[in-house]
Coordinates of C-alpha atoms in Angstrom, one line a residue:
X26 CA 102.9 126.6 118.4
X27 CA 103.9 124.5 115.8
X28 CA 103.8 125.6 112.2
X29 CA 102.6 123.1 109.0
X30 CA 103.4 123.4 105.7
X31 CA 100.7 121.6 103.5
X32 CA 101.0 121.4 99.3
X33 CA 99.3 118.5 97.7
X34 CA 98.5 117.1 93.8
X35 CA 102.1 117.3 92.2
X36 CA 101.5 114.8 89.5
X37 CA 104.5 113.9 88.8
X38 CA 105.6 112.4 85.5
X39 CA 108.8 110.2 84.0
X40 CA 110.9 111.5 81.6
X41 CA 110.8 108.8 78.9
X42 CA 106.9 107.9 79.2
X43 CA 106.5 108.1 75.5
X44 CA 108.2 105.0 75.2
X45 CA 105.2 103.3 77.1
X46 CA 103.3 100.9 75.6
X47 CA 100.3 102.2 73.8
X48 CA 97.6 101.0 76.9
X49 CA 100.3 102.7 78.9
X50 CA 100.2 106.0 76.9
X51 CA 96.6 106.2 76.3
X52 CA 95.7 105.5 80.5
X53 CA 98.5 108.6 81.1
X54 CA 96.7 110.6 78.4
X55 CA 93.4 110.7 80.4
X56 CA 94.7 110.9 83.2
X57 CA 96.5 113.9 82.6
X58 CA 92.8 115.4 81.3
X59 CA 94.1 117.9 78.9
X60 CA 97.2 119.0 81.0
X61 CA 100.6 119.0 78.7
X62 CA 102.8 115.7 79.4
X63 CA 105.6 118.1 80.0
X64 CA 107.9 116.1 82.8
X65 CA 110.3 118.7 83.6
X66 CA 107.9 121.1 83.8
X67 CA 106.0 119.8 86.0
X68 CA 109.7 119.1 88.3
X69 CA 109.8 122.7 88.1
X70 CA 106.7 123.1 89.7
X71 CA 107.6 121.1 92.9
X72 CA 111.0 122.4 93.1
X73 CA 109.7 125.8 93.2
X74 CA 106.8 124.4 96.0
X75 CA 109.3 122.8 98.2
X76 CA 111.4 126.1 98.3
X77 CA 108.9 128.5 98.9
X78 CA 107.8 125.8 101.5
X79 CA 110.9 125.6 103.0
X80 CA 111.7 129.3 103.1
X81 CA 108.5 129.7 105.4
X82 CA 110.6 127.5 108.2
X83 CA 107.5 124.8 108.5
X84 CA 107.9 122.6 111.4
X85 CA 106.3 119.9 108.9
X86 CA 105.5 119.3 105.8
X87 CA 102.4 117.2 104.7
X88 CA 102.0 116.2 101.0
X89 CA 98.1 115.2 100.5
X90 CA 98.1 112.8 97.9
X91 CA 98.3 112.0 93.9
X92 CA 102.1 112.4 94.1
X93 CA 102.2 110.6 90.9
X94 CA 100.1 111.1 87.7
X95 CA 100.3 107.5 87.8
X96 CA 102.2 105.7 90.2
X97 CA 104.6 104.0 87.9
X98 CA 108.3 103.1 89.9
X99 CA 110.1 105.9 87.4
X100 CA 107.5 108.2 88.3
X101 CA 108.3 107.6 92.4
X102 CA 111.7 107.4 91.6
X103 CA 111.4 111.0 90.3
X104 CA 109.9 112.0 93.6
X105 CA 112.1 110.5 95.9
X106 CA 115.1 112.6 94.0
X107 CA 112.7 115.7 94.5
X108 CA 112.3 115.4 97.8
X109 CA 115.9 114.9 98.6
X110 CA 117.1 117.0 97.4
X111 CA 114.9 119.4 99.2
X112 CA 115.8 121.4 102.4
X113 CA 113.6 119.4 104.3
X114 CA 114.6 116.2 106.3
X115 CA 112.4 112.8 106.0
X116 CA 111.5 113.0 109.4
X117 CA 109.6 116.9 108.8
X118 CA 107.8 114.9 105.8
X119 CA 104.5 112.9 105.6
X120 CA 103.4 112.1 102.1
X121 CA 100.3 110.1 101.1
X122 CA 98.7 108.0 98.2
X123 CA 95.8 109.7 96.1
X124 CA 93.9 107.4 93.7
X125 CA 96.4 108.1 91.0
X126 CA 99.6 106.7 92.8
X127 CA 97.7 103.0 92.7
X128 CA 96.7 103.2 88.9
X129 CA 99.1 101.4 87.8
X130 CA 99.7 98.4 91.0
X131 CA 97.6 98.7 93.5
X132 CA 100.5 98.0 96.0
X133 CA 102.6 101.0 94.4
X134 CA 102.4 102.9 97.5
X135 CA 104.2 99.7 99.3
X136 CA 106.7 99.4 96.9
X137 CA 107.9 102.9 96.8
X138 CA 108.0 103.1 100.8
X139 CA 110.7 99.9 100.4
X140 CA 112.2 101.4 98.0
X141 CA 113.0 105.5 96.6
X142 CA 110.6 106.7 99.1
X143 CA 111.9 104.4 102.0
X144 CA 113.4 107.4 103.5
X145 CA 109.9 108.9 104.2
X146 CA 108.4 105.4 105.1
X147 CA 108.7 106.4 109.1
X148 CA 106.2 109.3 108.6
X149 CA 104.3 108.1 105.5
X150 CA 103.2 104.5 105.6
X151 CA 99.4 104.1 106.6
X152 CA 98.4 105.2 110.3
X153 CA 102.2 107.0 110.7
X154 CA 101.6 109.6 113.6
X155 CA 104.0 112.4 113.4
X156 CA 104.1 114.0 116.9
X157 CA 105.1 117.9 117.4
X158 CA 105.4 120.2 120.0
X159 CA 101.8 121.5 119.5
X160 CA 100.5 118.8 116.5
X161 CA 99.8 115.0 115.7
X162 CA 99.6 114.5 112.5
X163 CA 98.4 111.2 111.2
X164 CA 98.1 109.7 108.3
X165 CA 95.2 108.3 106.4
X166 CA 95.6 106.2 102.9
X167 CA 92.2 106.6 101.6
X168 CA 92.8 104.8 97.7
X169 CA 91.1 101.8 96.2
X170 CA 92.1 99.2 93.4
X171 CA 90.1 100.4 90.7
X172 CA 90.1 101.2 87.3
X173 CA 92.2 104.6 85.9
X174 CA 88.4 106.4 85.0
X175 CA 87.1 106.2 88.7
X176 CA 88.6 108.5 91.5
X177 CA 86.9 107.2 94.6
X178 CA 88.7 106.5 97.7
X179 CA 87.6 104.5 101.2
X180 CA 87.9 105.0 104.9
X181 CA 88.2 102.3 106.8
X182 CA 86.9 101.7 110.2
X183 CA 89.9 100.0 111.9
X184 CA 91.9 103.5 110.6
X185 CA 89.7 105.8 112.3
X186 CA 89.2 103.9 115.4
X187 CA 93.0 104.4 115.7
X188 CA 92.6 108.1 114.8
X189 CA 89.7 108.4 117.8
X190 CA 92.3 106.6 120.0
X191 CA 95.0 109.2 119.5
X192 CA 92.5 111.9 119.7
X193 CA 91.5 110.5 123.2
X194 CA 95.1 109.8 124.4
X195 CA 96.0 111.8 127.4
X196 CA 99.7 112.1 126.3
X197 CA 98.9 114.1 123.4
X198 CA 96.7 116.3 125.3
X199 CA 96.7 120.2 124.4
X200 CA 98.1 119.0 120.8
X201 CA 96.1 120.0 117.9
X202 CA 95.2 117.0 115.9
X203 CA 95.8 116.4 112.1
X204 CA 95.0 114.0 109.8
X205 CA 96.2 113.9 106.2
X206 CA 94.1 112.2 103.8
X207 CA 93.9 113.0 99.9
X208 CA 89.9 112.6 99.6
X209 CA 87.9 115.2 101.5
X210 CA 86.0 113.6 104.4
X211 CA 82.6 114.7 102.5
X212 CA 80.0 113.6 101.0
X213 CA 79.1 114.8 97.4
X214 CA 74.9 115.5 97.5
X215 CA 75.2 113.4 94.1
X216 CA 75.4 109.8 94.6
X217 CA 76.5 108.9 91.2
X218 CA 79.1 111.5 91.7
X219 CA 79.9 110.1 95.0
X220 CA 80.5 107.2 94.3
X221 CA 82.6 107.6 91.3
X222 CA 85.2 110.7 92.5
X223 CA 83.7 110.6 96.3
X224 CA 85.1 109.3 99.3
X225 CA 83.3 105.7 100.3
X226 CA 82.5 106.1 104.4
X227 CA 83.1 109.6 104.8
X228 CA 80.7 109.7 107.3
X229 CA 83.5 108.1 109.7
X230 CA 85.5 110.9 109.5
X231 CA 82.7 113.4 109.5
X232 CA 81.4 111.5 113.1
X233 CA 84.9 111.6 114.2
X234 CA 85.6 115.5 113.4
X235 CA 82.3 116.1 115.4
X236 CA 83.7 113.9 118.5
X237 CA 86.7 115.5 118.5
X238 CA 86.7 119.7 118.4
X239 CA 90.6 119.4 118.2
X240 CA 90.6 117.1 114.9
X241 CA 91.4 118.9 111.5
X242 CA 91.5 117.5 108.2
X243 CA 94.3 118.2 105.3
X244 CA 93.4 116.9 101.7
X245 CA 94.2 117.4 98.2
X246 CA 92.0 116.1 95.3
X247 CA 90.0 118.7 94.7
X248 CA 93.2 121.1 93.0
X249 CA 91.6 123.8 95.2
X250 CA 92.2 125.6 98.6
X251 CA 89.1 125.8 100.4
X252 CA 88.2 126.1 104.8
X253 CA 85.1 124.0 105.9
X254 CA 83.3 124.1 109.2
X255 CA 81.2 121.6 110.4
X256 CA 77.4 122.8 111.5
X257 CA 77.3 124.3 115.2
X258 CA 81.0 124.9 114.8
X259 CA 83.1 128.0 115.0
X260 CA 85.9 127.5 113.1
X261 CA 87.0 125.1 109.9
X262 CA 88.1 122.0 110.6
X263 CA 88.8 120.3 106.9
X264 CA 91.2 122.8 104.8
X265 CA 92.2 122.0 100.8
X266 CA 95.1 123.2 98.8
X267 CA 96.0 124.2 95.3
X268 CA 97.5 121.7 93.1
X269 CA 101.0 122.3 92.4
X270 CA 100.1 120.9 88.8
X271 CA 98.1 123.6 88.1
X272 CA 98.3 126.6 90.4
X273 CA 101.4 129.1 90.4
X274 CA 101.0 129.6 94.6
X275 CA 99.8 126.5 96.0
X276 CA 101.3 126.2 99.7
X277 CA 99.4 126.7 102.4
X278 CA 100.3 127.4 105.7
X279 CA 99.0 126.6 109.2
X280 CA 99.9 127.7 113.1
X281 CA 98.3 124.7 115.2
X282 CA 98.2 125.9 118.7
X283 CA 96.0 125.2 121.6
X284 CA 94.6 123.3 119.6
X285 CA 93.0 124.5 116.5
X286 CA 94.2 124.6 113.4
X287 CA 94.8 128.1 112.3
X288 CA 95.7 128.9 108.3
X289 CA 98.2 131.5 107.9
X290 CA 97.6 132.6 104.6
X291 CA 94.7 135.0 103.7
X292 CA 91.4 133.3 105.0
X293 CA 89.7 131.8 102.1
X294 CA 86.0 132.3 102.7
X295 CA 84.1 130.1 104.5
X296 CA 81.2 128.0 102.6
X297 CA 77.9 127.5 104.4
X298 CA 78.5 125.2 107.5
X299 CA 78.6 121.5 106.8
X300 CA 75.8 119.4 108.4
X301 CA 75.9 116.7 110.9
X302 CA 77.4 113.2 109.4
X303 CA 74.8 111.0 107.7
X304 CA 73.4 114.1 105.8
X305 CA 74.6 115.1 102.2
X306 CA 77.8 117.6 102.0
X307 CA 79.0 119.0 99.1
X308 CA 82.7 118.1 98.2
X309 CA 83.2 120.9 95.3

């Protein structure tokens, strides 16, 4: 079996961000939506993450997302010196954009993988596959260019053909499949809210998790651990975390073995059972 280590929404901030311009200051302001701009308390908070995370022995660890509150270089730059100085190796790490580590450039993502975060770039740049003794674990970028007040992400068709090729490859047969994405691959019953904080072509991923019994989801964005199952299925195939931000115990932990997906922790309760793709799901 191979054991996953999953912690998500770290927002991580710059020391000297009140020396921003004031467009700068007021877009970090909302952003950070009533949270204290307190940098080195919120290092704190990942520090403690990534030790708890490391003292459970993962095989891997998969960051879901909004890294960043918002994906300024200094702000990457403080990341990268987390994550080093960690007790985990680059190679047991994927990390992944949310919508808040493009606010500032939409190619910030790039830029950090070629430069603080090039260590990670092997597992972490779009479509990496991270293969373990009983695991794939892929990785989806699912953020737009937009403005700082929308949230939305996209799927895109040519990433999840790739996924549905790996999921059909007969080398990785037996291996549980996972792919990390910072939206969850659901769609909001509200349109308006869909649109604006949802993800755009979920219904990709919902098709795909359908196809393939052995796919599983990890995602972030919604600062909350949850399970979901899809309808006519057993056992939960998309799985949430805490935010580190917010929450004083937000890893979670997973066994993937013959493969399913199987959380460690206490179960969090399932919600009813998600319909088929195409209809309405809820995503909170």
């Amino acid at each position: 079996m191979s054991r996953i280590a999953h912690l998500t929404d770290l927002h991580v901030l710059e020391d000297h961000h009140r020396l921003r311009d004031p467009l700068a200051r007021f877009r970090l302001a909302f952003l950070s939506a009533r949270r204290p701009l307190d940098a080195a308390g919120r290092r704190t908070r990942v520090r403690r993450a990534l030790d708890r995370a490391a003292r459970a022995a993962p095989d891997h660890l998969v960051i879901t997302g909004d890294l960043t509150e918002d994906g300024t270089a200094e702000q990457f730059e403080v990341l990268a010196e987390l994550l080093l100085a960690s007790r985990f190796e680059p190679s047991q790490i994927t990390l992944l954009p949310g919508n808040h580590d493009t606010y500032s450039d939409p190619d910030a993502w790039e830029k950090a993988l070629s430069g603080p975060l090039r260590p990670f770039a092997a597992t972490s740049r779009a479509g990496a596959v991270s293969v373990l003794a009983d695991a794939v674990i892929v990785q989806l970028s699912t953020p737009i260019h937009q403005h700082y007040a929308r949230s939305a992400g996209l799927v895109r068709q040519e990433a999840v053909r790739d996924i549905d090729r790996i999921a059909g490859d007969p080398s990785f047969a037996g291996r549980t499949l996972i792919v990390a994405q910072h939206h969850p691959p659901l769609r909001h019953p509200l349109r308006i809210v869909h649109f604006w904080d949802g993800l755009l072509r979920c219904d990709l991923m919902t098709t795909l998790l359908l196809r393939h019994e052995h796919a599983h989801v990890l995602h972030g964005h919604i600062h909350e651990s949850r399970s979901r199952r899809l309808a006519g299925r057993s056992a939960s195939q998309v799985f949430s975390a805490p935010a580190v931000v917010d929450h004083p115990d937000p890893l979670r932990l997973y066994e993937a073995v013959d493969g399913r997906l199987l959380p460690l922790a206490a179960p969090v309760p399932h919600r009813a059972a998600l319909p088929a793709a195409g209809a309405p799901v809820p995503a909170y």
